[in-house]
XYZ file of C-alpha atoms in Angstrom:
590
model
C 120.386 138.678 96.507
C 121.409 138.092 100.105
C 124.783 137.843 100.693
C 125.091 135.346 103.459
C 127.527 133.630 105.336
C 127.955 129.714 105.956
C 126.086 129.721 109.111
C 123.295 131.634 108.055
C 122.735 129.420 105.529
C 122.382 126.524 107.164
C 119.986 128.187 110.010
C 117.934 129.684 107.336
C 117.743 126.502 105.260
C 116.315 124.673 108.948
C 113.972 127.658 110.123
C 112.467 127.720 106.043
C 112.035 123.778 106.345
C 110.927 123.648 110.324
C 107.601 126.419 108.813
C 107.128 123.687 106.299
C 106.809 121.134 108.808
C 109.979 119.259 108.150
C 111.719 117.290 111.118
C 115.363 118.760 110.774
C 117.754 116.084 111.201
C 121.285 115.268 112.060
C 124.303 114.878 109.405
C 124.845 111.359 109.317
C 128.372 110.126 109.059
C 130.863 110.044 106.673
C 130.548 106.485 106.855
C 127.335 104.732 105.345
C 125.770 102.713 108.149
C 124.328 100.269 105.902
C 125.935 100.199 102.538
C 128.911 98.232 101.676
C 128.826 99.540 98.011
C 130.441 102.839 98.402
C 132.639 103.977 100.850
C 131.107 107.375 101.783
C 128.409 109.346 101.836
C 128.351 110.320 98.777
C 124.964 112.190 99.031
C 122.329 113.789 101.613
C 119.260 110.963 100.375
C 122.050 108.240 100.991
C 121.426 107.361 104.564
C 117.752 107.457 104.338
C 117.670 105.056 100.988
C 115.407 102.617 103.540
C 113.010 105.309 104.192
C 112.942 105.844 100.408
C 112.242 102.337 99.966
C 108.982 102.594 102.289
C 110.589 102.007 105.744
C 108.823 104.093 108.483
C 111.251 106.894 109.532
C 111.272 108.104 113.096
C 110.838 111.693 112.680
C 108.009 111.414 110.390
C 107.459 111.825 106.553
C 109.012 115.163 106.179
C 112.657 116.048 106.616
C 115.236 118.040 105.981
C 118.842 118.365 106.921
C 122.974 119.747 106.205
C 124.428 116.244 104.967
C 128.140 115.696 105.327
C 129.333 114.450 101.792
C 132.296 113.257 100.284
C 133.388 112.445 96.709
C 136.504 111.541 94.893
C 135.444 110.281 91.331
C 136.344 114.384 90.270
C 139.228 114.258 92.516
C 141.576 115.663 89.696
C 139.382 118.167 89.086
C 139.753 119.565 92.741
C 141.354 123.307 92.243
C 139.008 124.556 89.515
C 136.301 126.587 90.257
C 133.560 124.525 91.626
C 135.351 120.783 92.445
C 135.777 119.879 96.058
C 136.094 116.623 97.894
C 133.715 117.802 100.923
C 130.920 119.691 100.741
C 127.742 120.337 102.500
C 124.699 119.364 100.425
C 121.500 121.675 101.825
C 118.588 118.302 101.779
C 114.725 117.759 101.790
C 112.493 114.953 101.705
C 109.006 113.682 101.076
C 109.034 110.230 102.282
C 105.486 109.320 100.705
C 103.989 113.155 101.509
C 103.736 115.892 99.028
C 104.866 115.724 95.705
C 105.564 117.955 92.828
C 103.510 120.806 93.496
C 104.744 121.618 96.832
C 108.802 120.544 96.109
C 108.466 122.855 93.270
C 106.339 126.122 95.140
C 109.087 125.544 98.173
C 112.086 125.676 95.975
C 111.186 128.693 94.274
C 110.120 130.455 97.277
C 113.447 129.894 98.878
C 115.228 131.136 95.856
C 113.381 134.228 95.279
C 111.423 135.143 98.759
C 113.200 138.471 100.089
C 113.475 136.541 103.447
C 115.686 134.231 102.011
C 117.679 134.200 98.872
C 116.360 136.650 97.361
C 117.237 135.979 93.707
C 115.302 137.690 91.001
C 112.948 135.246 89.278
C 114.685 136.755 85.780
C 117.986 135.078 87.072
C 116.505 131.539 86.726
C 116.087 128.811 84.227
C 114.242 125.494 85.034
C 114.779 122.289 83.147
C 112.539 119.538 83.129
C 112.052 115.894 81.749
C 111.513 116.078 77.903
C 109.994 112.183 77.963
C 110.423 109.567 76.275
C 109.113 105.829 76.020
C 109.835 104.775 79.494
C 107.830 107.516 81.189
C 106.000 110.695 79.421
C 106.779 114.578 79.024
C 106.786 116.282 82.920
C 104.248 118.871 81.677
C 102.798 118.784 85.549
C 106.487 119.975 86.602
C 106.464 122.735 83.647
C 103.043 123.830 84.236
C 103.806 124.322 88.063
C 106.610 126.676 87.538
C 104.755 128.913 84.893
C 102.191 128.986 88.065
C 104.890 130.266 90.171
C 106.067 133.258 87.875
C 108.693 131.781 85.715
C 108.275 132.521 82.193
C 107.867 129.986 79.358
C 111.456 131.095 77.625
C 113.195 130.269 81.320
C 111.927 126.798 81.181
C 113.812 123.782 78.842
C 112.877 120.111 78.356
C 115.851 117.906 78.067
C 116.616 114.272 78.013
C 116.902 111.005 80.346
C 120.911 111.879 80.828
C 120.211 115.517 82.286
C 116.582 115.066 83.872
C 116.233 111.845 85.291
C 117.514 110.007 88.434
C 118.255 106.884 88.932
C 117.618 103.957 89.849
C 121.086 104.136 91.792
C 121.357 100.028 90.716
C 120.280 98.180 87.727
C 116.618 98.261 89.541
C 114.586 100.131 92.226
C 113.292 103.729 92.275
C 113.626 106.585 90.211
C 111.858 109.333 87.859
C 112.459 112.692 86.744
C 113.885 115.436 88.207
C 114.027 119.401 87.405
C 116.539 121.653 88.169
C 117.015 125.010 89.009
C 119.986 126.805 87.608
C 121.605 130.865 87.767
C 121.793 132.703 84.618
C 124.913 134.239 83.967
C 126.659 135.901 80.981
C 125.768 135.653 77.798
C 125.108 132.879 75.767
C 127.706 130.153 73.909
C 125.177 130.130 70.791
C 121.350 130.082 70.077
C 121.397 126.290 71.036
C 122.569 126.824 74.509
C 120.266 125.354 77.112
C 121.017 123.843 80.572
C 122.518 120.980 78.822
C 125.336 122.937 77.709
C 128.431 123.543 79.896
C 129.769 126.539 78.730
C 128.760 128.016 82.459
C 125.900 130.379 81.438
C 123.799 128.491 83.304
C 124.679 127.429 86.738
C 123.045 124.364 88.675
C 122.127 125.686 92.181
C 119.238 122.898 93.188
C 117.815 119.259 91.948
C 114.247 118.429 92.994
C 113.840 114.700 92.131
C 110.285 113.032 91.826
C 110.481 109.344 92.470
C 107.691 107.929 90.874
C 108.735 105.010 89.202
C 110.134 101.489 90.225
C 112.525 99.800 87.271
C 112.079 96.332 86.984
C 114.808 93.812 85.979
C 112.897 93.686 83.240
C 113.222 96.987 82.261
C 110.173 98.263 82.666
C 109.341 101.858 84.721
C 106.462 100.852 86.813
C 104.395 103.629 89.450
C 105.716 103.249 92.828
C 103.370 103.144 95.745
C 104.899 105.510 97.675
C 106.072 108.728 96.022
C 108.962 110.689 97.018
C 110.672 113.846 96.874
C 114.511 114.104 97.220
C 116.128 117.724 97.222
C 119.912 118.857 97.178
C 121.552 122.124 97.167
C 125.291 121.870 97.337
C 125.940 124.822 100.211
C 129.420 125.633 98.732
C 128.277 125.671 95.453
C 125.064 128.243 96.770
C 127.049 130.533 98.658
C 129.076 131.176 95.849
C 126.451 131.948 93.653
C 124.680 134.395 96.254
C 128.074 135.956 97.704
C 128.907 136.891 94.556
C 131.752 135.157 93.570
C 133.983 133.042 90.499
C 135.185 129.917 93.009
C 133.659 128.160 96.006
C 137.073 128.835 97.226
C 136.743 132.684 97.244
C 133.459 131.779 99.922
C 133.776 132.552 103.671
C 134.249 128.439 104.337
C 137.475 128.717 102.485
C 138.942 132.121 102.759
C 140.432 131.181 106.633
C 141.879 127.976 104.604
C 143.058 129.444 101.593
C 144.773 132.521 104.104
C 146.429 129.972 106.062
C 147.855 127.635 102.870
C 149.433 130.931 101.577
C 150.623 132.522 104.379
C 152.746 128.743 104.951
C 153.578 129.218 101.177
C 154.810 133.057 100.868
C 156.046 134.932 97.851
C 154.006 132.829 95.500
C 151.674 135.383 92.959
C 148.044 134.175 92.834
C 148.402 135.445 89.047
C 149.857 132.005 88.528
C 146.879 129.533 87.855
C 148.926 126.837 88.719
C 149.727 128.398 92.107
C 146.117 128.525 93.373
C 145.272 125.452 91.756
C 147.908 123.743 93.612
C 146.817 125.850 97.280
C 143.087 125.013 96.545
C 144.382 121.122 96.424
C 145.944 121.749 100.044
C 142.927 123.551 101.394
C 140.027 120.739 100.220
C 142.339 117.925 100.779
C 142.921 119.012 104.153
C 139.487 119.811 104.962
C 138.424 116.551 104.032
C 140.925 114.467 105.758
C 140.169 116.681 108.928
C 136.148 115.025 108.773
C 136.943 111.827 107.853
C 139.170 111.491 110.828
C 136.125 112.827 112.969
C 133.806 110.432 111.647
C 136.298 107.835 112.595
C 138.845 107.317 109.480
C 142.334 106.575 110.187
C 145.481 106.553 107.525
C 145.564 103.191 106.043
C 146.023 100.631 102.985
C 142.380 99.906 102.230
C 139.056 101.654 102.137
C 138.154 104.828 103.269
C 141.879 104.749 105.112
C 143.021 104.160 101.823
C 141.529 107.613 100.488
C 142.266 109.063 103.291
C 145.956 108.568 102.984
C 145.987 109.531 99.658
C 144.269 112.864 100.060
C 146.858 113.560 102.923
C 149.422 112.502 100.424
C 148.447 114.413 98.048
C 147.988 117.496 99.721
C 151.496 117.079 101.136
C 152.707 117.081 97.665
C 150.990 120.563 96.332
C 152.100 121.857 99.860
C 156.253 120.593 99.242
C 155.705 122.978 95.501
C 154.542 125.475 96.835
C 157.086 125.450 99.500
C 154.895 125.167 102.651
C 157.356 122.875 105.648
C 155.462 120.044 105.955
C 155.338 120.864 110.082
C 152.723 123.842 109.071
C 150.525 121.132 107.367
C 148.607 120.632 111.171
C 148.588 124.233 111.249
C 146.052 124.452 108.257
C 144.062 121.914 109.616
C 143.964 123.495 112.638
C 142.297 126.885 110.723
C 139.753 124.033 109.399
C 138.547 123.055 112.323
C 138.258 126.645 114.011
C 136.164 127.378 110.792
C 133.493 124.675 111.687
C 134.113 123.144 115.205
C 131.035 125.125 115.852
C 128.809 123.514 113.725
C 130.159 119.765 113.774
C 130.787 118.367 117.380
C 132.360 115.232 115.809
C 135.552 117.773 115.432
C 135.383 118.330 119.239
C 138.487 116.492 119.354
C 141.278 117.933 117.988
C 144.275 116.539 119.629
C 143.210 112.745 117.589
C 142.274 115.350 114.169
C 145.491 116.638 114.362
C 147.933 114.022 115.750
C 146.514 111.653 112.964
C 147.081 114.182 110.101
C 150.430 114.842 111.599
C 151.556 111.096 111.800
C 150.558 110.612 108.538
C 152.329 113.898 107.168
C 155.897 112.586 108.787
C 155.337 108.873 107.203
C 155.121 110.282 104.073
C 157.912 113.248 104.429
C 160.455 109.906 105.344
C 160.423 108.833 102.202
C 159.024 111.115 99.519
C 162.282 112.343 98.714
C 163.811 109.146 98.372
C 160.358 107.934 96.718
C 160.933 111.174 94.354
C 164.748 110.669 93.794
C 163.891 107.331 92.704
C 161.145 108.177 90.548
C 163.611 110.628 88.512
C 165.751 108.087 88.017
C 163.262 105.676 86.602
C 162.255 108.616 84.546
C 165.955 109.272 82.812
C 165.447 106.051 80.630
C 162.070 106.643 79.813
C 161.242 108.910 77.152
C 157.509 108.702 76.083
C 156.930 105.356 77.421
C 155.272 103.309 79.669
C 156.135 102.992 83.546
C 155.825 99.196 84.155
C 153.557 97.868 86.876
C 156.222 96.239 89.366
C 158.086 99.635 89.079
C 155.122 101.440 90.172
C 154.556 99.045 92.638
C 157.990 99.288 94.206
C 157.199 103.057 94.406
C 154.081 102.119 96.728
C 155.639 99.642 98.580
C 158.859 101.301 99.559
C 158.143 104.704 99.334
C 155.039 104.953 100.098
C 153.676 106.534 96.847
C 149.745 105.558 95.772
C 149.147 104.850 92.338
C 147.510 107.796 91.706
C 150.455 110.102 92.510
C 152.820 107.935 90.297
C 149.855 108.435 87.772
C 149.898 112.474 88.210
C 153.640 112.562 88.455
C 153.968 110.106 85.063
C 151.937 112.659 83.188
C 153.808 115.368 84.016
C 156.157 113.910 82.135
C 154.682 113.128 79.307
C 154.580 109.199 80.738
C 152.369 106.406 81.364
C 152.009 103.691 83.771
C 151.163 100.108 83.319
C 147.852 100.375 85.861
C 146.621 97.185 85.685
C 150.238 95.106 85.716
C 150.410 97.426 89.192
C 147.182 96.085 90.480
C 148.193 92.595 89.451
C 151.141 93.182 91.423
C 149.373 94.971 94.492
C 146.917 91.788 94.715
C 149.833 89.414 94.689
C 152.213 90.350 97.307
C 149.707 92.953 99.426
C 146.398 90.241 99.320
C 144.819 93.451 100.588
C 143.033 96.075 97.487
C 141.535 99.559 98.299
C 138.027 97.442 97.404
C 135.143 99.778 96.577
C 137.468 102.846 95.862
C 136.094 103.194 92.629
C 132.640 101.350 92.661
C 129.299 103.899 92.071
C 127.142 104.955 94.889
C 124.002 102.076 94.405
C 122.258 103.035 97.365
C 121.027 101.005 100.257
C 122.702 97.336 100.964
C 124.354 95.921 97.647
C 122.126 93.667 98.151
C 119.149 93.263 99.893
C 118.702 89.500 99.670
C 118.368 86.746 102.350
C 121.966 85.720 102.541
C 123.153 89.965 103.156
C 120.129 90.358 105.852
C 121.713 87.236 107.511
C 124.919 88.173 107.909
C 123.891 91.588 108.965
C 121.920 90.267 112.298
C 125.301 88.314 112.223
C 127.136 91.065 112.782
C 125.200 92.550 115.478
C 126.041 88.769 117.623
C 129.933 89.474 116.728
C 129.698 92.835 118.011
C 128.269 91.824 121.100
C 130.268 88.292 121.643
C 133.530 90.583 121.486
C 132.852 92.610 123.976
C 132.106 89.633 126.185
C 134.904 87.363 125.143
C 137.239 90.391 125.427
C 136.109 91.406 128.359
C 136.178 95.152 127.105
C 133.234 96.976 126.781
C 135.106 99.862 124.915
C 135.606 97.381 121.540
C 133.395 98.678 119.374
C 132.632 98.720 115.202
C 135.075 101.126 113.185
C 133.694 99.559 110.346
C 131.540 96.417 108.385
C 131.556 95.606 104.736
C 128.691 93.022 103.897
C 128.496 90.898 100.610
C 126.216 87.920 99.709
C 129.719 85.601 100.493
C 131.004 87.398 103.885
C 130.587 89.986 106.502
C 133.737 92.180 107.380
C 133.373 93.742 110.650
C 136.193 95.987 112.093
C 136.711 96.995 115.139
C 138.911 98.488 117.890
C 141.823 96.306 119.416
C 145.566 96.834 121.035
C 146.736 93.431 119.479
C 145.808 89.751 117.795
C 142.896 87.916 118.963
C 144.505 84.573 120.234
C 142.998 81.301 118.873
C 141.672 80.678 121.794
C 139.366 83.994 121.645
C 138.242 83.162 118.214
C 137.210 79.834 118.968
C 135.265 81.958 121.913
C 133.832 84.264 119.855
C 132.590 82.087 116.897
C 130.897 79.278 119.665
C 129.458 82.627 121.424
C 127.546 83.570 118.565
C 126.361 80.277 117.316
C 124.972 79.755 121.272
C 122.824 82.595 120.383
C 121.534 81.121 116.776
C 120.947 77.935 118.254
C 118.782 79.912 121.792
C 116.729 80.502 118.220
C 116.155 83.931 120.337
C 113.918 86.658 118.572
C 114.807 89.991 116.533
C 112.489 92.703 117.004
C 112.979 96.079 116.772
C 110.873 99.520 118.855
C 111.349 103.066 117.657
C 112.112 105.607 120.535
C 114.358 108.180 121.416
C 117.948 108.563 121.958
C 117.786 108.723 125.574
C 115.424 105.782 126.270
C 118.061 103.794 123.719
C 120.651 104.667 125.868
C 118.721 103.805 129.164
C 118.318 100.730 128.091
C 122.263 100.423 127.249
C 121.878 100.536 122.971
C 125.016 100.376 121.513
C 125.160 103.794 119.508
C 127.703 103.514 116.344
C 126.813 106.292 114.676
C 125.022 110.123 114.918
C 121.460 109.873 115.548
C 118.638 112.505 115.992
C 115.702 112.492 118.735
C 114.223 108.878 117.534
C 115.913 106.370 117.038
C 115.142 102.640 115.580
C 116.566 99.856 118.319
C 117.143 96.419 117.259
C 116.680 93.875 119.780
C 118.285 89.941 119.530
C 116.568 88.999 122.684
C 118.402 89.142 125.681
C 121.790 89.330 124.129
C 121.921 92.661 122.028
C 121.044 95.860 121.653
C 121.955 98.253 118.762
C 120.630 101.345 117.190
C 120.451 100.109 113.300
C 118.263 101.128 110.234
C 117.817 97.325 109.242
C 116.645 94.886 108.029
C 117.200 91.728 109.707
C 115.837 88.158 110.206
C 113.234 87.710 112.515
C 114.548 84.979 114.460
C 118.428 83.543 115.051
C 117.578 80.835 114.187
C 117.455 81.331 110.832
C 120.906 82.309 110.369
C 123.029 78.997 110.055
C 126.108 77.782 111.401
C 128.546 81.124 112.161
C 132.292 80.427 111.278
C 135.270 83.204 111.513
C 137.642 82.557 108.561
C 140.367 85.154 109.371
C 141.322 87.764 111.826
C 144.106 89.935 111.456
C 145.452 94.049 111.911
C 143.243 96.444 109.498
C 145.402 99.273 110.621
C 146.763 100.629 114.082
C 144.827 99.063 116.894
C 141.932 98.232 114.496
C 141.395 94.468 114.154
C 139.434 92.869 110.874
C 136.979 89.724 110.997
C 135.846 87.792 107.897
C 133.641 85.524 108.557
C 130.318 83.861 107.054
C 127.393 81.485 107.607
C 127.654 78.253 106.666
């Protein structure tokens, strides 16, 4: 097995997909362009969900990329073995292309070819789709592996729940998947099978086949176009081929883990709950440190929300272990020398780290007050329940989220009144960290009329605040789009006055009224920019440009109306502060 490093990973995963006549794309952002369901990128097929859905993509029907992800749902999971909050996830596509037989031949010949991974084909076990009434046994997938060299014993059939994806929503596309996983150590018992998660067999890549469309009705019907979508988590791979127990023993985390122990001192990593608590520092860290290059800042909703909570939290595990909260930017620091080669977004580290830093000092004000208090409230407890306004008063004077009065409760054997807190967080913040735990749907949440309209929307409010503000340097930090409102963030020193609203809104409505024409061209970055596209986001060589004639110009993945006119009458209902120097708009079409 080769024993590579981060790096070479990621070149050999572009120069194996560039001979297969991929296009090798950019890592989106953090922050889905188009998707106001989830609040990252929670996956590398995420961003290109339109292209899934039949949309032409610029770079052709083959691609391949290293996708930025993050998740949180396993959040307290974070300091096992395998459980980050980042990770890389190593992606290919078929965007109406090849299908089985060729996702299949090139996954096993990057796994086993001596010029890549290099495992032996003995090490492997494939599962596949057993079948059932919505769609039949994947014999074809099966079949094609036993062609390849992997024996009939290495390969298991198993159900809808461990060999199917999707559809990411109640309807759309999905199908069956099969995955490849490591074989290691001996059995739990002559029923174990990939199924089984006693960790002798380890997942190490997911080729899904989407074949089928799901109807509202229910039904699995054959989808026109047929894709393939691919994912190999790269922390989860190197550990596997470098030989070792944790993705935190890999050469992405050793630098971290070095740094959150030398900060710590005279701590034995014979104590479980010693590492566990430095592995929390070193993923929370990392995370916060690429969410604050994709744009995130510390705040009370959204992805600031999580943000300040992982900071939080890390901030916590650091104050056990005894690490000064000043050395906090010093880890980060070691996380950004680890990949400001590979991620220009981290290119600026004085915003990285004075961010993480602010944040660090809010919360060191008044954790130990926040703490003090929390002991207290503990003293006349014993087994019971921590009522929601006193967990609320621990968020909203000492800064404390939910979460951590959660973790800290169970410590002691406690239990807090959850949804009395959210009660009270609705009724005296009117703001909620909406979306923090919704699923990952994929695309729009909806890609009716009303969502498409208030998306072109948002492209006029983009540009009518740069003109009413006379600042071309506003731009979006952020948009949220339901079938009742858009929510568009953006960049701002203070209020808009009324006056400026008033602009704004009667700005925008000129342009619906003009009835002016939406029309998009595909070309590349540099022509975009030429012709002065507003660029919100990372793009590769070709780019999609949507034009509302004469007015705007924005790089965008769609869809939109075809003409303004068909968009209404525009009306702001609020403006106010997001979080420092970021302004909010609600608004909708009436």
């Amino acid at each position: 097995m080769n024993n590579l490093t981060a790096k070479q990973l990621r070149k050999l995963w572009g120069e194996f997909f560039s001979s297969k006549n991929h296009a090798i794309i950019s890592s989106a952002s953090l922050i889905p362009e188009n998707d106001p369901t989830v609040l990252f990128t929670t996956a590398g097929m995420h961003p290109l969900v339109p292209y899934l859905m039949g949309q032409k993509h610029p770079r052709g029907k083959r691609l391949a990329n290293v996708q930025k992800c993050v998740r949180t749902g396993d959040i307290d999971d974070v300091g096992d073995d395998s459980h980050c909050t980042f990770f890389e996830m190593l992606g290919s596509w078929s965007l109406g292309d090849y299908f089985k037989e060729d996702a299949i031949k090139f996954s096993y010949e990057f796994l086993t070819g001596k010029k890549y991974l290099g495992i032996d084909k003995n090490q492997l076990a494939i599962s596949v789709f057993e079948g059932d009434s919505d769609a039949p046994r994947d014999e074809e997938s099966a079949k094609i592996w036993l062609e390849c060299g992997i024996s009939l014993k290495q390969i298991y059939y198993l159900p809808k729940k461990n060999n199917w994806w999707g559809p990411p929503g109640l309807t759309g596309p999905c199908g069956p998947d099969t995955e490849m996983f490591i074989i290691r150590g001996e059995k739990c018992s002559s029923e174990c099978s990939p199924a089984c998660d006693c960790g002798h067999f380890l997942e190490i890549w997911n080729d899904v086949f989407m074949q089928y469309n799901k109807t509202s009705e229910g039904k699995f019907e054959p989808l026109s176009q047929k894709n393939v979508d691919t994912g190999m988590g790269l922390e989860r791979t190197l550990c596997i081929i470098q030989g070792k127990k944790s993705v935190y023993e890999t050469d992405v985390f050793v630098p971290i883990m070095h740094a959150v122990s030398t900060f710590a001192g005279g701590h034995t990593l014979d104590d479980k709950s010693v590492v566990r608590s430095m592995r929390i520092v070193a993923d929370h860290i990392r995370t916060a440190v690429f969410m604050i290059g994709d744009g995130v800042i510390p705040s009370n909703v959204d992805q600031g929300y999580i943000l300040r909570r992982l900071i939080r939290r890390a901030s916590r595990f650091a104050k056990q272990l005894g690490v000064d909260f000043s050395n906090i930017k010093e880890i980060a620091k070691v996380v950004l020398k680890v990949y400001n080669d590979d991620y220009s977004e981290l290119k600026n580290e004085t915003l990285i780290i004075s961010e993480i830093e602010k944040e660090v000092q809010k919360f060191e004000k008044t954790l130990t007050k926040g703490l003090s208090e929390f002991e207290k409230l503990c003293s006349y407890l014993a087994g019971e329940t921590i009522s929601g306004k006193a967990a609320f008063k621990l968020y909203d004077t000492y800064g404390f989220p939910i979460e951590m009065t959660q973790e800290l409760a169970h410590e002691k054997g406690l239990k807090v009144n959850e949804e009395a807190f959210h009660a009270a967080f609705r009724e005296h913040q009117k703001l909620s960290q909406a979306g923090a735990e919704q699923k990952f749907k994929g695309g729009l949440a909806d890609d009716g009329e009303t969502v498409i309209k208030l998306h072109t929307a948002t492209h006029l409010l983009h540009k009518a605040l740069k003109v009413v503000l006379n600042d071309d340097t506003v731009s979006q930090k952020g948009s949220n789009i339901t079938s009742e409102r858009l929510r568009f963030d953006f960049n701002f020193s203070r209020p808009m006055t009324e006056e400026e609203i008033r602009k704004t809104e009667d700005l925008v409505n000129e342009q619906i009224k003009k009835s002016l024409p939406v029309t998009k061209k595909e070309m590349t970055v540099d022509e975009a920019k030429k012709l002065g596209a507003v660029g919100l986001f990372k793009y590769d060589e070709k780019v999609l440009v949507y034009f509302i004639d004469g007015f705007s110009t924005e790089f965008c993945g769609g869809p939109h109306v075809q003409n303004t006119s068909e968009l209404g009458t525009f009306r702001i209902q609020k403006e106010q502060s997001s979080s420092a120097g970021i302004r909010r708009i609600k608004a909708i079409l009436e």
